Amino acid sequence: MYYSLIVIIVFLGASSIGLYLSYIQKDRELTILKKHISEVELTGENLRYFRHDYVNIMTGMGIYIENNDMEGLKDFYKKVLKESMPIMSMETSISYTRYIKIDALKFLVISKIMEASNLGIEVSLAILEPIENLNINEVDLCRIVGIILDNAIEGAAKSQEKWIKFGIIINERSYSIVTKNSCAKEVPPIYELRRKNFSTKGKHRGLGLGIIDKIVNTKYANITSNIEVKDRTFIYDLNISN
Amino acid sequence: MNILICENDYVQRKNLESTIKEEMLKISKDFRIVLSTDSPKEVIQFAETHSNENNIYFLDVDMAGSMDGFRLGKKIRELDLDGYIVYVSAYIQKALELFEYHIQVLDFIWKSNSGAKEKIRIDLEAFHDHVRKKPKEGSEKISINTGDRIYILEDKEILFFETISKVHKIRVHTLTKQMEFYGSLKDIEALVPKNYCKIHRSYLVNIKNIKELDKKNLIVKMINDEICYVSRNYMKDLINKCTTV
């Protein structure tokens, strides 16, 4: 199972890096892209750890079985199951990205799922039909979704429940990219979050919702966004008209 | 209080029906299962002709396989703004709840979960309470059809509408959300009740939610401390309205 995952990631990685390199020449998004590339490398490393863990787990179980230690095996199994839940949910989430036919976006989403899972955040996806040809430049799309997911990860990491839901919904004349995450009780009001350069933490990547607004306002009449903060959840809903 | 059930598998439908029957009798005698069918078309037809009644829809659709269940919910929502929609699904897939936000679904029930029965009861109760406490004139809600979606906003939550760019985009600010759609303030002015006042070329404010009016600096402060600018020409009108509403 992990092998096939690795193959998918490596394949994706190779094609997406090519795409990214071409962007580097025509765009000045070098720093963002560099970050994403280093995330691919991190992804590969994580998968190597998984493989290593897997062998260890099987060996461990083998020892309990050999000693006919049913109680020990039960405990061990429970522990492993608990620890592997975030990894499992990550894997099913990743399988839903197969519907994203825009490689750069798919790759970005996968790397963010990995990043979130590493922080103990449970990520679930809802993408039920193929997503292609969004009416937006790919670099801008990745920048915007990158910011939304970074914010979601930051918000969820600070919360108690630690979850993110990400979905792409196909409407008649538009696509909606919806991200929902658990967040802490105290969230600044939306108008403050939206203020240019606003960031809840000085050290944070510094990407605020204001940047998305700026991209949309200067370049995209066909994009609208809805934001909701309610009951310790944060929703960002990006609508791209065809 | 009408209950509708849509599920394509016969056995499952009968199961769901008997659970609902059992639970509804515990709450009230006024519930009626008006339709139990495998045909989404029949449900849509019902919604078309009975949207002025109180309806709760239990839709069992294979949510994991395609967006069809989502589209059915959306269609119902277009026809029946106040209807309660509950999805019942065999597959647990947490992110599907994102659709809840899009079509204002009341609940998602996963059949395989042990608490499914209890959730059905809770939803029926919520529906029952809603119908009982319904204000006589349901004019407190403002619905905005974007062509692709319907936004249902509560008057008491709305702070103000604002134009945000040259391309006819409107952003509505409420206590918990900011939503955008295409249109002009003129269209909105025609849609909202009397407690709204234009205070600037690009602001239409809900007077009920104003906290302070700063005449000297031409500023209005809303109850969440958000600020709007008043243009001098509209100030008189605003003061007038504030004193009458």
Short mmCIF file of C-alpha atoms in Angstrom, two decimals:
data_model
loop_
_atom_site.label_atom_id
_atom_site.label_comp_id
_atom_site.label_asym_id
_atom_site.label_seq_id
_atom_site.Cartn_x
_atom_site.Cartn_y
_atom_site.Cartn_z
CA MET A 1 0.00 0.00 0.00
CA TYR A 2 2.73 2.42 0.95
CA TYR A 3 4.70 1.43 -2.13
CA SER A 4 1.93 2.49 -4.45
CA LEU A 5 1.65 5.71 -2.51
CA ILE A 6 5.33 6.35 -2.98
CA VAL A 7 5.03 5.72 -6.68
CA ILE A 8 2.16 8.19 -6.91
CA ILE A 9 4.05 10.82 -4.97
CA VAL A 10 7.25 10.41 -6.95
CA PHE A 11 5.35 10.55 -10.22
CA LEU A 12 3.42 13.58 -9.13
CA GLY A 13 6.51 15.18 -7.76
CA ALA A 14 8.42 14.79 -11.01
CA SER A 15 5.69 16.22 -13.23
CA SER A 16 4.86 19.01 -10.84
CA ILE A 17 8.43 20.08 -10.33
CA GLY A 18 8.69 20.46 -14.09
CA LEU A 19 5.64 22.66 -14.04
CA TYR A 20 7.02 24.63 -11.15
CA LEU A 21 10.34 25.19 -12.86
CA SER A 22 8.61 26.70 -15.85
CA TYR A 23 6.79 29.04 -13.50
CA ILE A 24 10.04 30.14 -11.96
CA GLN A 25 11.13 31.55 -15.27
CA LYS A 26 8.00 33.51 -15.88
CA ASP A 27 7.05 34.37 -12.37
CA ARG A 28 8.65 35.78 -9.29
CA GLU A 29 7.12 33.29 -6.92
CA LEU A 30 10.48 31.71 -6.28
CA THR A 31 10.27 31.59 -2.51
CA ILE A 32 6.85 29.98 -2.45
CA LEU A 33 7.91 27.38 -4.98
CA LYS A 34 11.09 26.60 -3.13
CA LYS A 35 9.06 25.94 -0.05
CA HIS A 36 6.83 23.56 -1.93
CA ILE A 37 9.75 21.70 -3.43
CA SER A 38 11.29 21.19 -0.03
CA GLU A 39 7.93 19.85 1.05
CA VAL A 40 8.11 17.18 -1.65
CA GLU A 41 11.42 16.10 -0.26
CA LEU A 42 9.96 16.00 3.21
CA THR A 43 7.09 13.93 1.86
CA GLY A 44 9.46 11.33 0.49
CA GLU A 45 11.24 11.20 3.80
CA ASN A 46 7.99 10.70 5.70
CA LEU A 47 7.12 7.79 3.50
CA ARG A 48 10.46 6.17 4.15
CA TYR A 49 9.72 6.43 7.86
CA PHE A 50 6.35 4.77 7.30
CA ARG A 51 7.99 1.82 5.60
CA HIS A 52 10.47 1.54 8.40
CA ASP A 53 7.68 1.70 10.99
CA TYR A 54 5.67 -0.88 9.15
CA VAL A 55 8.49 -3.41 9.29
CA ASN A 56 8.98 -2.71 13.00
CA ILE A 57 5.29 -3.14 13.73
CA MET A 58 5.09 -6.46 11.89
CA THR A 59 8.17 -7.71 13.71
CA GLY A 60 6.72 -6.60 17.04
CA MET A 61 3.46 -8.42 16.39
CA GLY A 62 5.39 -11.51 15.32
CA ILE A 63 7.11 -11.66 18.68
CA TYR A 64 3.80 -11.51 20.60
CA ILE A 65 2.34 -14.21 18.38
CA GLU A 66 5.38 -16.42 18.74
CA ASN A 67 5.10 -16.19 22.53
CA ASN A 68 1.35 -16.82 22.40
CA ASP A 69 0.95 -13.59 24.38
CA MET A 70 -2.63 -12.69 23.45
CA GLU A 71 -2.96 -9.89 26.05
CA GLY A 72 0.30 -8.32 24.97
CA LEU A 73 -0.74 -8.56 21.34
CA LYS A 74 -4.08 -6.89 22.09
CA ASP A 75 -2.40 -3.97 23.86
CA PHE A 76 0.16 -3.61 21.13
CA TYR A 77 -2.50 -3.69 18.43
CA LYS A 78 -4.59 -1.02 20.19
CA LYS A 79 -1.56 1.21 20.50
CA VAL A 80 -0.61 0.81 16.86
CA LEU A 81 -4.17 1.38 15.70
CA LYS A 82 -4.44 4.58 17.68
CA GLU A 83 -1.16 5.90 16.38
CA SER A 84 -1.93 5.04 12.82
CA MET A 85 -5.31 6.76 12.71
CA PRO A 86 -3.97 10.13 11.54
CA ILE A 87 -1.87 8.34 8.92
CA MET A 88 -4.85 6.32 7.72
CA SER A 89 -7.09 9.32 7.44
CA MET A 90 -4.32 11.06 5.56
CA GLU A 91 -4.14 8.22 3.12
CA THR A 92 -7.84 8.19 2.28
CA SER A 93 -7.71 11.95 1.97
CA ILE A 94 -4.87 11.68 -0.48
CA SER A 95 -6.82 9.19 -2.57
CA TYR A 96 -9.54 11.80 -3.11
CA THR A 97 -7.03 14.12 -4.71
CA ARG A 98 -7.11 11.87 -7.78
CA TYR A 99 -10.04 13.96 -8.97
CA ILE A 100 -7.91 17.10 -9.06
CA LYS A 101 -6.75 17.18 -12.65
CA ILE A 102 -4.65 20.29 -12.17
CA ASP A 103 -1.27 18.85 -11.19
CA ALA A 104 0.11 21.87 -9.40
CA LEU A 105 -3.01 22.14 -7.26
CA LYS A 106 -3.11 18.41 -6.57
CA PHE A 107 0.47 18.48 -5.49
CA LEU A 108 -0.06 21.46 -3.25
CA VAL A 109 -3.07 19.85 -1.57
CA ILE A 110 -1.19 16.60 -0.97
CA SER A 111 1.76 18.37 0.58
CA LYS A 112 -0.54 20.35 2.85
CA ILE A 113 -2.36 17.18 3.93
CA MET A 114 1.02 15.71 4.86
CA GLU A 115 2.05 18.83 6.72
CA ALA A 116 -1.22 18.88 8.66
CA SER A 117 -1.06 15.17 9.47
CA ASN A 118 2.41 15.61 10.86
CA LEU A 119 0.95 18.12 13.30
CA GLY A 120 -1.68 15.61 14.41
CA ILE A 121 -4.46 17.31 12.46
CA GLU A 122 -7.09 15.04 10.94
CA VAL A 123 -7.72 16.04 7.34
CA SER A 124 -10.75 14.85 5.39
CA LEU A 125 -11.53 15.61 1.78
CA ALA A 126 -14.66 15.80 -0.33
CA ILE A 127 -13.91 15.93 -4.01
CA LEU A 128 -16.38 13.72 -5.84
CA GLU A 129 -15.98 14.65 -9.48
CA PRO A 130 -13.08 15.65 -11.72
CA ILE A 131 -11.81 19.17 -11.26
CA GLU A 132 -10.21 20.72 -14.32
CA ASN A 133 -10.02 24.03 -16.12
CA LEU A 134 -10.59 26.45 -13.30
CA ASN A 135 -10.89 29.97 -14.63
CA ILE A 136 -7.79 31.26 -12.85
CA ASN A 137 -4.05 31.31 -13.50
CA GLU A 138 -2.44 28.24 -11.91
CA VAL A 139 0.17 30.18 -9.97
CA ASP A 140 -2.49 32.43 -8.46
CA LEU A 141 -4.66 29.41 -7.70
CA CYS A 142 -1.80 27.75 -5.82
CA ARG A 143 -0.93 30.92 -3.98
CA ILE A 144 -4.50 31.43 -2.85
CA VAL A 145 -5.21 27.82 -1.89
CA GLY A 146 -1.77 27.68 -0.23
CA ILE A 147 -2.66 30.66 1.96
CA ILE A 148 -6.08 29.22 2.80
CA LEU A 149 -4.61 25.85 3.77
CA ASP A 150 -1.74 27.41 5.72
CA ASN A 151 -4.27 29.42 7.69
CA ALA A 152 -6.40 26.32 8.23
CA ILE A 153 -3.38 24.37 9.48
CA GLU A 154 -2.36 27.19 11.78
CA GLY A 155 -5.91 27.54 13.10
CA ALA A 156 -6.49 23.82 13.56
CA ALA A 157 -3.13 23.30 15.25
CA LYS A 158 -4.11 25.86 17.89
CA SER A 159 -7.50 24.25 18.46
CA GLN A 160 -8.46 21.35 20.66
CA GLU A 161 -10.20 19.20 18.06
CA LYS A 162 -7.57 19.61 15.34
CA TRP A 163 -9.38 18.90 12.08
CA ILE A 164 -9.57 20.28 8.59
CA LYS A 165 -12.17 19.53 5.94
CA PHE A 166 -11.40 20.45 2.37
CA GLY A 167 -13.74 20.11 -0.56
CA ILE A 168 -14.20 21.24 -4.12
CA ILE A 169 -17.84 21.56 -5.11
CA ILE A 170 -19.00 21.81 -8.70
CA ASN A 171 -21.89 24.20 -9.19
CA GLU A 172 -23.67 24.91 -12.44
CA ARG A 173 -21.62 27.93 -13.35
CA SER A 174 -18.83 27.89 -10.82
CA TYR A 175 -16.54 25.88 -8.60
CA SER A 176 -16.38 26.35 -4.86
CA ILE A 177 -13.22 25.49 -2.98
CA VAL A 178 -14.35 25.16 0.63
CA THR A 179 -12.04 24.78 3.61
CA LYS A 180 -13.34 24.34 7.11
CA ASN A 181 -11.20 23.96 10.20
CA SER A 182 -11.50 23.76 13.94
CA CYS A 183 -10.13 26.82 15.67
CA ALA A 184 -9.52 28.18 19.13
CA LYS A 185 -12.23 30.06 20.98
CA GLU A 186 -10.70 33.46 20.51
CA VAL A 187 -10.56 34.36 16.86
CA PRO A 188 -10.26 37.99 15.81
CA PRO A 189 -13.30 39.35 13.95
CA ILE A 190 -13.32 38.76 10.19
CA TYR A 191 -12.81 42.41 9.29
CA GLU A 192 -9.63 42.36 11.28
CA LEU A 193 -8.37 39.12 9.75
CA ARG A 194 -9.02 40.64 6.39
CA ARG A 195 -7.03 43.79 7.01
CA LYS A 196 -3.97 44.02 4.81
CA ASN A 197 -0.93 42.24 6.25
CA PHE A 198 -2.82 41.14 9.30
CA SER A 199 -1.33 38.07 10.91
CA THR A 200 -2.17 36.52 14.23
CA LYS A 201 1.46 35.74 14.88
CA GLY A 202 4.49 37.82 14.08
CA LYS A 203 6.55 34.77 13.30
CA HIS A 204 3.95 33.18 11.08
CA ARG A 205 4.48 33.01 7.32
CA GLY A 206 2.85 36.38 7.26
CA LEU A 207 0.30 35.38 4.67
CA GLY A 208 -2.98 36.99 5.53
CA LEU A 209 -6.37 36.91 3.95
CA GLY A 210 -5.58 40.43 2.78
CA ILE A 211 -3.20 38.99 0.21
CA ILE A 212 -5.93 36.85 -1.30
CA ASP A 213 -8.19 39.87 -1.47
CA LYS A 214 -5.47 41.81 -3.21
CA ILE A 215 -4.92 39.14 -5.87
CA VAL A 216 -8.64 38.77 -6.46
CA ASN A 217 -9.36 42.51 -6.53
CA THR A 218 -6.63 43.32 -8.99
CA LYS A 219 -7.00 40.36 -11.34
CA TYR A 220 -10.20 38.38 -10.96
CA ALA A 221 -13.68 39.74 -11.42
CA ASN A 222 -14.92 36.14 -11.57
CA ILE A 223 -13.90 35.21 -8.04
CA THR A 224 -15.79 35.84 -4.81
CA SER A 225 -15.04 34.59 -1.34
CA ASN A 226 -17.12 33.94 1.74
CA ILE A 227 -15.72 33.71 5.23
CA GLU A 228 -17.50 32.45 8.30
CA VAL A 229 -16.39 32.16 11.90
CA LYS A 230 -18.86 30.27 14.06
CA ASP A 231 -18.86 27.77 16.91
CA ARG A 232 -15.10 27.36 16.91
CA THR A 233 -14.92 26.66 13.23
CA PHE A 234 -13.52 28.76 10.46
CA ILE A 235 -14.76 28.48 6.89
CA TYR A 236 -13.19 29.91 3.76
CA ASP A 237 -15.28 29.44 0.66
CA LEU A 238 -13.70 30.51 -2.62
CA ASN A 239 -16.01 30.70 -5.62
CA ILE A 240 -14.55 30.69 -9.11
CA SER A 241 -17.05 31.39 -11.88
CA ASN A 242 -16.51 29.69 -15.21
CA MET B 1 -45.46 18.94 9.57
CA ASN B 2 -44.56 16.97 6.47
CA ILE B 3 -41.91 14.29 6.41
CA LEU B 4 -40.42 13.18 3.10
CA ILE B 5 -38.17 10.20 2.56
CA CYS B 6 -36.11 9.55 -0.52
CA GLU B 7 -34.06 6.37 -0.76
CA ASN B 8 -33.52 4.11 -3.74
CA ASP B 9 -33.13 0.80 -1.92
CA TYR B 10 -36.51 -0.70 -0.93
CA VAL B 11 -35.43 -2.51 2.23
CA GLN B 12 -33.41 0.41 3.47
CA ARG B 13 -36.30 2.75 2.78
CA LYS B 14 -38.71 0.63 4.80
CA ASN B 15 -36.15 0.55 7.60
CA LEU B 16 -35.74 4.28 7.62
CA GLU B 17 -39.50 4.73 7.42
CA SER B 18 -40.17 2.57 10.46
CA THR B 19 -37.45 4.29 12.49
CA ILE B 20 -38.87 7.69 11.64
CA LYS B 21 -42.42 6.54 12.43
CA GLU B 22 -41.34 5.23 15.78
CA GLU B 23 -39.47 8.40 16.70
CA MET B 24 -42.03 10.88 15.41
CA LEU B 25 -44.81 9.41 17.52
CA LYS B 26 -42.72 10.09 20.61
CA ILE B 27 -42.62 13.80 19.78
CA SER B 28 -45.93 14.82 18.28
CA LYS B 29 -49.08 13.60 16.56
CA ASP B 30 -48.77 16.32 13.96
CA PHE B 31 -46.08 14.64 11.90
CA ARG B 32 -47.14 13.07 8.64
CA ILE B 33 -45.05 11.00 6.27
CA VAL B 34 -46.36 12.50 3.06
CA LEU B 35 -43.96 10.85 0.67
CA SER B 36 -41.65 7.87 0.79
CA THR B 37 -40.13 7.19 -2.55
CA ASP B 38 -37.12 6.11 -4.58
CA SER B 39 -37.62 8.95 -7.03
CA PRO B 40 -35.85 12.30 -6.57
CA LYS B 41 -38.22 13.68 -9.20
CA GLU B 42 -41.24 13.11 -6.98
CA VAL B 43 -39.49 14.88 -4.12
CA ILE B 44 -38.72 17.86 -6.33
CA GLN B 45 -42.31 17.95 -7.56
CA PHE B 46 -43.52 17.99 -3.98
CA ALA B 47 -41.13 20.79 -3.02
CA GLU B 48 -42.32 22.78 -5.99
CA THR B 49 -45.96 22.67 -4.96
CA HIS B 50 -45.73 22.57 -1.17
CA SER B 51 -42.96 25.01 -0.29
CA ASN B 52 -45.36 27.06 1.82
CA GLU B 53 -45.82 24.14 4.20
CA ASN B 54 -43.41 22.87 6.86
CA ASN B 55 -41.29 20.14 5.34
CA ILE B 56 -38.44 17.96 6.51
CA TYR B 57 -36.61 15.88 3.91
CA PHE B 58 -34.65 12.73 4.70
CA LEU B 59 -32.51 12.08 1.68
CA ASP B 60 -30.63 8.85 1.47
CA VAL B 61 -28.23 9.06 -1.38
CA ASP B 62 -24.96 7.50 -2.21
CA MET B 63 -22.98 10.54 -1.25
CA ALA B 64 -19.66 8.83 -1.66
CA GLY B 65 -20.14 8.06 -5.32
CA SER B 66 -21.12 11.31 -6.94
CA MET B 67 -22.54 14.75 -6.40
CA ASP B 68 -26.11 13.70 -7.27
CA GLY B 69 -27.27 13.74 -3.67
CA PHE B 70 -25.80 17.18 -3.27
CA ARG B 71 -27.59 18.38 -6.42
CA LEU B 72 -30.91 17.04 -5.16
CA GLY B 73 -30.47 18.92 -1.89
CA LYS B 74 -29.59 22.04 -3.76
CA LYS B 75 -32.63 21.79 -5.99
CA ILE B 76 -34.87 21.33 -2.96
CA ARG B 77 -33.28 24.34 -1.30
CA GLU B 78 -33.99 26.48 -4.36
CA LEU B 79 -37.66 25.53 -4.23
CA ASP B 80 -38.16 25.36 -0.48
CA LEU B 81 -36.11 28.00 1.35
CA ASP B 82 -37.23 27.01 4.84
CA GLY B 83 -37.31 23.23 4.43
CA TYR B 84 -35.21 21.08 6.71
CA ILE B 85 -32.86 18.75 4.85
CA VAL B 86 -31.24 15.73 6.50
CA TYR B 87 -28.83 13.49 4.62
CA VAL B 88 -28.74 9.84 5.53
CA SER B 89 -25.77 7.96 4.15
CA ALA B 90 -24.24 4.54 4.38
CA TYR B 91 -20.72 5.88 4.18
CA ILE B 92 -18.98 7.90 6.79
CA GLN B 93 -17.12 10.66 5.07
CA LYS B 94 -16.62 13.61 7.29
CA ALA B 95 -15.78 16.20 4.69
CA LEU B 96 -19.18 15.79 3.06
CA GLU B 97 -20.43 18.04 5.81
CA LEU B 98 -18.96 20.86 3.78
CA PHE B 99 -22.06 20.61 1.64
CA GLU B 100 -24.10 21.36 4.71
CA TYR B 101 -22.75 24.84 4.58
CA HIS B 102 -23.60 25.22 0.91
CA ILE B 103 -27.22 24.18 1.08
CA GLN B 104 -27.87 24.70 4.77
CA VAL B 105 -28.45 21.09 5.59
CA LEU B 106 -29.68 20.39 9.09
CA ASP B 107 -27.78 17.18 9.68
CA PHE B 108 -25.85 14.24 8.31
CA ILE B 109 -26.66 10.80 9.62
CA TRP B 110 -24.37 7.85 9.02
CA LYS B 111 -26.49 4.73 8.99
CA SER B 112 -23.75 2.52 10.33
CA ASN B 113 -23.32 4.67 13.45
CA SER B 114 -24.97 3.49 16.63
CA GLY B 115 -26.40 6.92 17.33
CA ALA B 116 -28.31 7.12 14.04
CA LYS B 117 -31.71 6.59 15.64
CA GLU B 118 -31.11 9.20 18.28
CA LYS B 119 -29.98 11.69 15.66
CA ILE B 120 -33.21 11.19 13.75
CA ARG B 121 -35.14 11.99 16.91
CA ILE B 122 -33.05 15.08 17.64
CA ASP B 123 -33.59 16.34 14.09
CA LEU B 124 -37.33 15.76 14.26
CA GLU B 125 -37.40 17.63 17.56
CA ALA B 126 -35.47 20.54 16.12
CA PHE B 127 -37.90 20.68 13.20
CA HIS B 128 -40.88 20.47 15.55
CA ASP B 129 -39.55 23.28 17.77
CA HIS B 130 -38.80 25.39 14.76
CA VAL B 131 -42.33 25.04 13.42
CA ARG B 132 -43.86 25.77 16.81
CA LYS B 133 -41.84 28.90 17.46
CA LYS B 134 -42.05 30.19 13.95
CA PRO B 135 -42.70 33.93 13.91
CA LYS B 136 -46.01 34.80 12.28
CA GLU B 137 -44.50 36.73 9.46
CA GLY B 138 -41.41 34.99 8.23
CA SER B 139 -39.98 38.19 6.83
CA GLU B 140 -36.91 38.18 9.02
CA LYS B 141 -34.88 36.34 6.43
CA ILE B 142 -33.34 37.85 3.36
CA SER B 143 -32.48 35.43 0.61
CA ILE B 144 -30.08 36.27 -2.16
CA ASN B 145 -29.99 34.11 -5.25
CA THR B 146 -26.57 34.27 -6.85
CA GLY B 147 -27.70 32.20 -9.82
CA ASP B 148 -25.61 29.32 -8.62
CA ARG B 149 -26.45 29.36 -4.96
CA ILE B 150 -28.86 30.82 -2.48
CA TYR B 151 -27.63 32.75 0.52
CA ILE B 152 -30.11 32.94 3.34
CA LEU B 153 -29.33 35.78 5.71
CA GLU B 154 -31.02 36.75 8.92
CA ASP B 155 -31.94 40.40 9.21
CA LYS B 156 -30.86 40.58 12.84
CA GLU B 157 -27.40 39.27 11.92
CA ILE B 158 -26.76 41.65 9.03
CA LEU B 159 -24.53 44.65 9.69
CA PHE B 160 -24.18 46.21 6.26
CA PHE B 161 -23.79 45.68 2.52
CA GLU B 162 -20.81 47.13 0.73
CA THR B 163 -19.70 47.38 -2.88
CA ILE B 164 -16.18 46.09 -3.19
CA SER B 165 -15.06 46.72 -6.73
CA LYS B 166 -15.95 48.17 -10.06
CA VAL B 167 -17.30 44.85 -11.28
CA HIS B 168 -20.54 44.94 -9.31
CA LYS B 169 -19.47 42.79 -6.45
CA ILE B 170 -21.31 43.17 -3.16
CA ARG B 171 -20.00 42.01 0.18
CA VAL B 172 -22.45 41.56 3.01
CA HIS B 173 -21.06 41.76 6.53
CA THR B 174 -22.91 39.87 9.26
CA LEU B 175 -22.02 39.05 12.85
CA THR B 176 -20.48 35.72 11.88
CA LYS B 177 -19.72 35.94 8.19
CA GLN B 178 -18.86 37.97 5.16
CA MET B 179 -20.30 36.81 1.87
CA GLU B 180 -19.84 38.10 -1.65
CA PHE B 181 -22.03 38.02 -4.72
CA TYR B 182 -22.65 39.96 -7.92
CA GLY B 183 -25.17 42.75 -8.02
CA SER B 184 -25.65 46.40 -7.23
CA LEU B 185 -26.61 48.17 -4.03
CA LYS B 186 -29.76 49.27 -5.85
CA ASP B 187 -30.88 45.65 -6.21
CA ILE B 188 -30.26 45.08 -2.53
CA GLU B 189 -32.07 48.25 -1.50
CA ALA B 190 -35.15 46.90 -3.24
CA LEU B 191 -34.83 43.62 -1.35
CA VAL B 192 -34.31 44.69 2.26
CA PRO B 193 -36.84 45.94 4.84
CA LYS B 194 -37.13 49.54 5.98
CA ASN B 195 -34.47 49.37 8.64
CA TYR B 196 -31.71 49.71 6.06
CA CYS B 197 -30.22 53.02 5.07
CA LYS B 198 -27.79 54.05 2.39
CA ILE B 199 -25.10 56.10 4.10
CA HIS B 200 -22.58 56.30 1.30
CA ARG B 201 -22.30 55.53 -2.39
CA SER B 202 -21.02 52.09 -1.41
CA TYR B 203 -22.64 51.32 1.95
CA LEU B 204 -26.12 50.13 2.89
CA VAL B 205 -26.39 49.75 6.65
CA ASN B 206 -28.78 47.89 8.96
CA ILE B 207 -29.79 50.64 11.37
CA LYS B 208 -30.79 48.12 14.03
CA ASN B 209 -27.18 47.08 14.39
CA ILE B 210 -25.58 50.49 14.66
CA LYS B 211 -23.84 51.08 17.97
CA GLU B 212 -22.61 54.65 17.55
CA LEU B 213 -23.04 57.49 15.14
CA ASP B 214 -20.17 59.95 15.04
CA LYS B 215 -21.58 63.00 13.27
CA LYS B 216 -18.41 65.00 13.50
CA ASN B 217 -16.12 62.43 11.90
CA LEU B 218 -18.85 61.02 9.65
CA ILE B 219 -18.45 57.50 11.00
CA VAL B 220 -20.87 54.78 11.96
CA LYS B 221 -19.75 52.08 14.37
CA MET B 222 -21.55 48.75 14.23
CA ILE B 223 -22.27 46.50 17.22
CA ASN B 224 -19.16 44.42 16.43
CA ASP B 225 -17.05 47.62 16.36
CA GLU B 226 -16.70 47.52 12.60
CA ILE B 227 -16.67 50.97 11.04
CA CYS B 228 -18.46 52.43 8.01
CA TYR B 229 -18.05 55.87 6.49
CA VAL B 230 -20.99 58.17 6.03
CA SER B 231 -20.93 60.69 3.25
CA ARG B 232 -22.18 64.15 4.18
CA ASN B 233 -25.04 64.01 1.68
CA TYR B 234 -26.56 60.99 3.34
CA MET B 235 -26.09 62.07 6.95
CA LYS B 236 -29.41 63.85 7.29
CA ASP B 237 -31.28 60.90 5.87
CA LEU B 238 -29.49 58.55 8.25
CA ILE B 239 -30.33 60.61 11.32
CA ASN B 240 -33.95 60.79 10.20
CA LYS B 241 -34.16 57.07 9.75
CA CYS B 242 -32.42 56.34 13.03
CA THR B 243 -35.02 58.31 14.91
CA THR B 244 -37.98 56.76 13.14
CA VAL B 245 -37.00 53.10 12.96
#
